Amino acid sequence: MRNVGIVGIGHIKFGKLEFELVDIMAWTALEAMKDAGIENGIDQVFVSNMGGGIINRQCGIASALVSNLNLEPAMAELVENGPASGSSAVKLGYMAIASGLANVVLVTGGETMRSLNGWQATDFVATLLHPEAEYNYGLTLPAFAGMFTRLYMEKYGLTEQHLAMISVKNHDNAALNPFAHVRLPVTLEAIYGNPDANVINPYMAEPLRIYDMCPVSDGAASLILCNMDIANRFRKKPIRIAGIGQATDTHCVHNRKDPLELTAVKGASEKAYKMAGIGPKEISFAELHDAFSILEVAESEEIGLFERGKAKNAIELGETRVTGRIPINSSGGLKAKGHPVGATGVSQIHELVKQLRREAEPGRQVKEPNYGLAINFGGHAEEN
Amino acid sequence: MIIDELEKRLRPVEKKLPPYPPKVITLASGEKMVVRQATRDDGPVLLETVRPLIDVERDFYDVVAARVYSELLGWYRYRVADEYCLVGTIDGVIASLVNGRTVNETTGMSYHTITIKRGLRCGAQMFAAKMEYHFEYLKQKEVLIVAESPIGYKRWMIEYQLEARPQVQHELGGVPTHVLTEPLYQAAKPRLVTGQRPVSPQLLATADEFIAPSEYPQIPGFKR
Amino acid sequence: MLKKIDKNVYASKCPKCGHLHYPAPMRCHECKERRDPSKTVFADFEKVPLRGTCKLLTFTRVYALPDGYDLKYMNFGLVEFENGIRAAGQIMTDDLKLGMPLIAKTGVVKEVIGKDIYGLQFYPCE
């Protein structure tokens, strides 16, 4: 198998964007190509997007992007894997190069969700649930996250204050990230425990509150992947993909043996560690899928950064802040950077590359990073 | 005061409305939003604040801003009866404002909510303050409400579970009327109404003179 | 003639090994026996109505409901039936505690154009 490196990254500011879906994808693809120092020569394009068919009523987006950028006759596919579409596209890019099918791959993830209101966006994402056994009841991803949180708090003594501290940290990081949707620091005193907090930070899916949940964003991000053997042709030093893992879990959450275990996250990380020949101790920083603050806690434990039930101690000690022992979500995470679903997995890798190149903005550059790890997942931990 | 005879006939008879006691709300950013009732003297700065939004199509800012402008101007120049305006300020700068009027002793009418500062749910707090004014200080039994934007509709109608009363005509031109009754208000209050009183004199002093915003997230590159 | 609406929610039992599933898969997760809802090539799985007492495993009250639910909030939960089957559904009481017993019934869980959709609703035990 050939080694694969990342030599170009591109991103657009998440939030409400005025461009069309394919245009915002094209913008970031051009940014990534500029970063890599190329204008052509892409063998394969993988586009990740979840809602083109539903939200934009547009199919065949990968070919549309190729044509928009005049990259014909590059091979092109659209990858739809729920909110994990982005990391799936990166994985396919990796596979295409590792197998020898392609030398240079463009991976672009994008989503425009702001044309929907919050209620419609919640409904759109909920379409990945089981149609009869879950979706028809009005169940949504926030509902499952709320039920998960209640059990987790009961078992491990996590409190709403811990969750609020994660939110504050991620907002602080996003405030320094020019690509983040919500660049607005929030304070712990304001969102937790003061007389106004119940109204300012109301419950959305008890015990989760509004500041425990990601916003609805438009956005896109792109990467240029290449065969490491030809990496010296590009402008920037490559960042090697050391390991990739993916796993799935039951479609219906109720069919999991232990509803508190994110088996797919654990399985995927074990595969990635094995492939990279490292363990959690070697990880310098991580981008985790915090569509809900509780997920940052649970994932950080599943991937071995902390013992089960112990992530809360790290939160209390500030270990997951940019200045801490193991920074998590230096980008602001899904919570504050935003979660344009199809773009998220690609955006997370964008952040890993930026950090590993030491190109992050002052105040959110992780100290001496060697290995970065990203978890992107779809549904309530179905695909990773 | 001497008023021209004709002007006297044109001016509505105005009641003196009971005052809305100022309150302060700590926003998620930690910023303190002071909510106080505007006086007629505040008219010009309120109009100046609203005016730029008349050109913003997104989220029906144009419709709402144009109407708020005319409502406030009408009030300022004595052409609307019993109107009030509550203003939320952060360090004196106007973040959001709401207005309405009383129809009679028992019934209030909500006009509009317009928010400049986005992302901190200032508008939701100001709408709640307006309902608080009608029920707790004007002691009314119900408030007539219409929504002109989809966000407004979803937020007010669902969060407060308003009662539909399409047979009643609201002044805002035939849009279906909804009603917040006192029991509905009391049910919504714990989750939606907040703010602390009294406001310290120092904090209240920051809102003595309202300041028109120098930046509008709705208008990139805005210059006054 | 229009078919009468079946308001039940069913677990499906493998005819070969008796393993219970919910929702129904196209092969038994235990013995790999295939299921054929049309009963032309293979047998269909036996339908076992999901109802009766169950235990509340976890719950939430959701305020941000998806489009189409014009309600202030709804309660949802995961339950376990006495036969070991677990399911998600709507909870019809506000007074909730982890582990409490509930009674599962079926009712209209969603209205779509011209049609009611039935599903599991959990009530407190009398």
CSV table of N, CA and C in Angstrom, one decimal, chain A residues 16 18 117 119 184-187 190-191 194-196 198-200 202-204 210-211, chain B residues 24-30 58 119-121 125 154-155 190-196:
chain,number,residue,atom,x,y,z
A,16,LYS,N,-23.8,31.7,7.6
A,16,LYS,CA,-24.8,31.8,6.5
A,16,LYS,C,-24.0,32.3,5.3
A,18,GLU,N,-23.8,33.2,1.1
A,18,GLU,CA,-24.7,33.6,0.0
A,18,GLU,C,-24.5,32.8,-1.3
A,117,ASN,N,-34.9,26.4,8.3
A,117,ASN,CA,-34.9,27.0,9.6
A,117,ASN,C,-34.5,25.8,10.6
A,119,TRP,N,-36.0,24.1,12.8
A,119,TRP,CA,-36.9,22.9,12.9
A,119,TRP,C,-36.8,22.0,11.6
A,184,LEU,N,-17.9,34.0,19.1
A,184,LEU,CA,-18.5,34.8,20.2
A,184,LEU,C,-18.2,34.1,21.5
A,185,PRO,N,-17.3,34.6,22.3
A,185,PRO,CA,-17.0,33.9,23.5
A,185,PRO,C,-18.2,33.9,24.4
A,186,VAL,N,-18.4,32.8,25.1
A,186,VAL,CA,-19.5,32.8,26.2
A,186,VAL,C,-18.8,32.6,27.5
A,187,THR,N,-19.4,33.0,28.6
A,187,THR,CA,-18.8,32.8,29.9
A,187,THR,C,-19.6,31.8,30.7
A,190,ALA,N,-22.3,33.1,32.8
A,190,ALA,CA,-23.5,33.5,32.1
A,190,ALA,C,-24.4,32.4,31.7
A,191,ILE,N,-23.8,31.2,31.3
A,191,ILE,CA,-24.6,30.1,30.8
A,191,ILE,C,-24.9,29.1,31.9
A,194,ASN,N,-26.5,31.1,37.0
A,194,ASN,CA,-26.9,32.4,37.5
A,194,ASN,C,-28.4,32.5,37.3
A,195,PRO,N,-29.1,33.5,37.9
A,195,PRO,CA,-30.5,33.5,37.9
A,195,PRO,C,-31.1,33.6,36.4
A,196,ASP,N,-30.4,34.2,35.5
A,196,ASP,CA,-30.9,34.3,34.1
A,196,ASP,C,-30.6,33.1,33.3
A,198,ASN,N,-31.3,29.9,33.1
A,198,ASN,CA,-32.3,29.0,32.7
A,198,ASN,C,-33.0,29.5,31.4
A,199,VAL,N,-33.1,30.8,31.3
A,199,VAL,CA,-33.8,31.4,30.1
A,199,VAL,C,-32.8,31.7,29.0
A,200,ILE,N,-31.6,32.1,29.4
A,200,ILE,CA,-30.5,32.4,28.4
A,200,ILE,C,-30.0,31.1,27.7
A,202,PRO,N,-31.6,27.8,27.7
A,202,PRO,CA,-32.7,26.9,28.0
A,202,PRO,C,-32.4,25.4,27.6
A,203,TYR,N,-33.2,24.5,28.3
A,203,TYR,CA,-33.1,23.1,27.9
A,203,TYR,C,-33.7,23.0,26.5
A,204,MET,N,-33.0,22.1,25.7
A,204,MET,CA,-33.5,21.8,24.4
A,204,MET,C,-33.9,20.3,24.3
A,210,ILE,N,-29.2,24.7,25.1
A,210,ILE,CA,-29.0,25.2,23.8
A,210,ILE,C,-27.5,25.4,23.6
A,211,TYR,N,-26.7,25.7,24.6
A,211,TYR,CA,-25.2,25.9,24.5
A,211,TYR,C,-24.5,24.6,24.5
B,24,VAL,N,-32.0,44.0,34.2
B,24,VAL,CA,-30.8,43.7,33.5
B,24,VAL,C,-30.8,42.1,33.3
B,25,ILE,N,-30.3,41.7,32.1
B,25,ILE,CA,-30.2,40.3,31.8
B,25,ILE,C,-28.8,40.0,31.4
B,26,THR,N,-28.2,39.0,32.1
B,26,THR,CA,-26.9,38.6,31.7
B,26,THR,C,-26.9,37.7,30.5
B,27,LEU,N,-26.3,38.1,29.4
B,27,LEU,CA,-26.4,37.3,28.2
B,27,LEU,C,-25.3,36.2,28.2
B,28,ALA,N,-25.4,35.3,27.3
B,28,ALA,CA,-24.4,34.1,27.3
B,28,ALA,C,-23.0,34.6,27.2
B,29,SER,N,-22.8,35.8,26.6
B,29,SER,CA,-21.4,36.3,26.4
B,29,SER,C,-20.9,36.9,27.7
B,30,GLY,N,-21.8,37.0,28.7
B,30,GLY,CA,-21.4,37.6,30.0
B,30,GLY,C,-21.8,39.1,29.9
B,58,ARG,N,-33.2,40.0,3.9
B,58,ARG,CA,-33.1,38.7,4.6
B,58,ARG,C,-34.0,38.7,5.9
B,119,GLY,N,-27.3,36.3,17.6
B,119,GLY,CA,-26.6,35.2,18.2
B,119,GLY,C,-26.6,35.0,19.7
B,120,LEU,N,-27.3,36.0,20.4
B,120,LEU,CA,-27.4,35.9,21.8
B,120,LEU,C,-28.8,35.8,22.3
B,121,ARG,N,-29.7,35.6,21.4
B,121,ARG,CA,-31.1,35.5,21.7
B,121,ARG,C,-31.7,36.8,22.3
B,125,GLN,N,-35.4,37.6,24.4
B,125,GLN,CA,-35.6,38.2,25.8
B,125,GLN,C,-36.4,39.5,25.7
B,154,LYS,N,-42.6,30.9,14.2
B,154,LYS,CA,-42.3,29.6,14.9
B,154,LYS,C,-42.0,29.9,16.4
B,155,ARG,N,-41.2,31.0,16.6
B,155,ARG,CA,-40.7,31.3,18.0
B,155,ARG,C,-41.9,31.6,18.9
B,190,PRO,N,-41.7,30.8,33.3
B,190,PRO,CA,-40.5,30.3,33.9
B,190,PRO,C,-39.4,30.0,32.9
B,191,ARG,N,-39.9,29.6,31.7
B,191,ARG,CA,-38.9,29.2,30.7
B,191,ARG,C,-38.4,30.3,29.8
B,192,LEU,N,-39.3,31.4,29.8
B,192,LEU,CA,-39.0,32.4,28.8
B,192,LEU,C,-38.7,33.8,29.3
B,193,VAL,N,-39.1,34.1,30.5
B,193,VAL,CA,-39.0,35.5,31.0
B,193,VAL,C,-37.9,35.5,32.1
B,194,THR,N,-37.0,36.4,32.0
B,194,THR,CA,-35.9,36.5,33.0
B,194,THR,C,-35.5,38.0,33.1
B,195,GLY,N,-34.5,38.2,33.9
B,195,GLY,CA,-34.0,39.5,34.2
B,195,GLY,C,-34.0,39.9,35.6
B,196,GLN,N,-33.1,40.7,36.1
B,196,GLN,CA,-33.0,41.0,37.5
B,196,GLN,C,-33.3,42.5,37.8
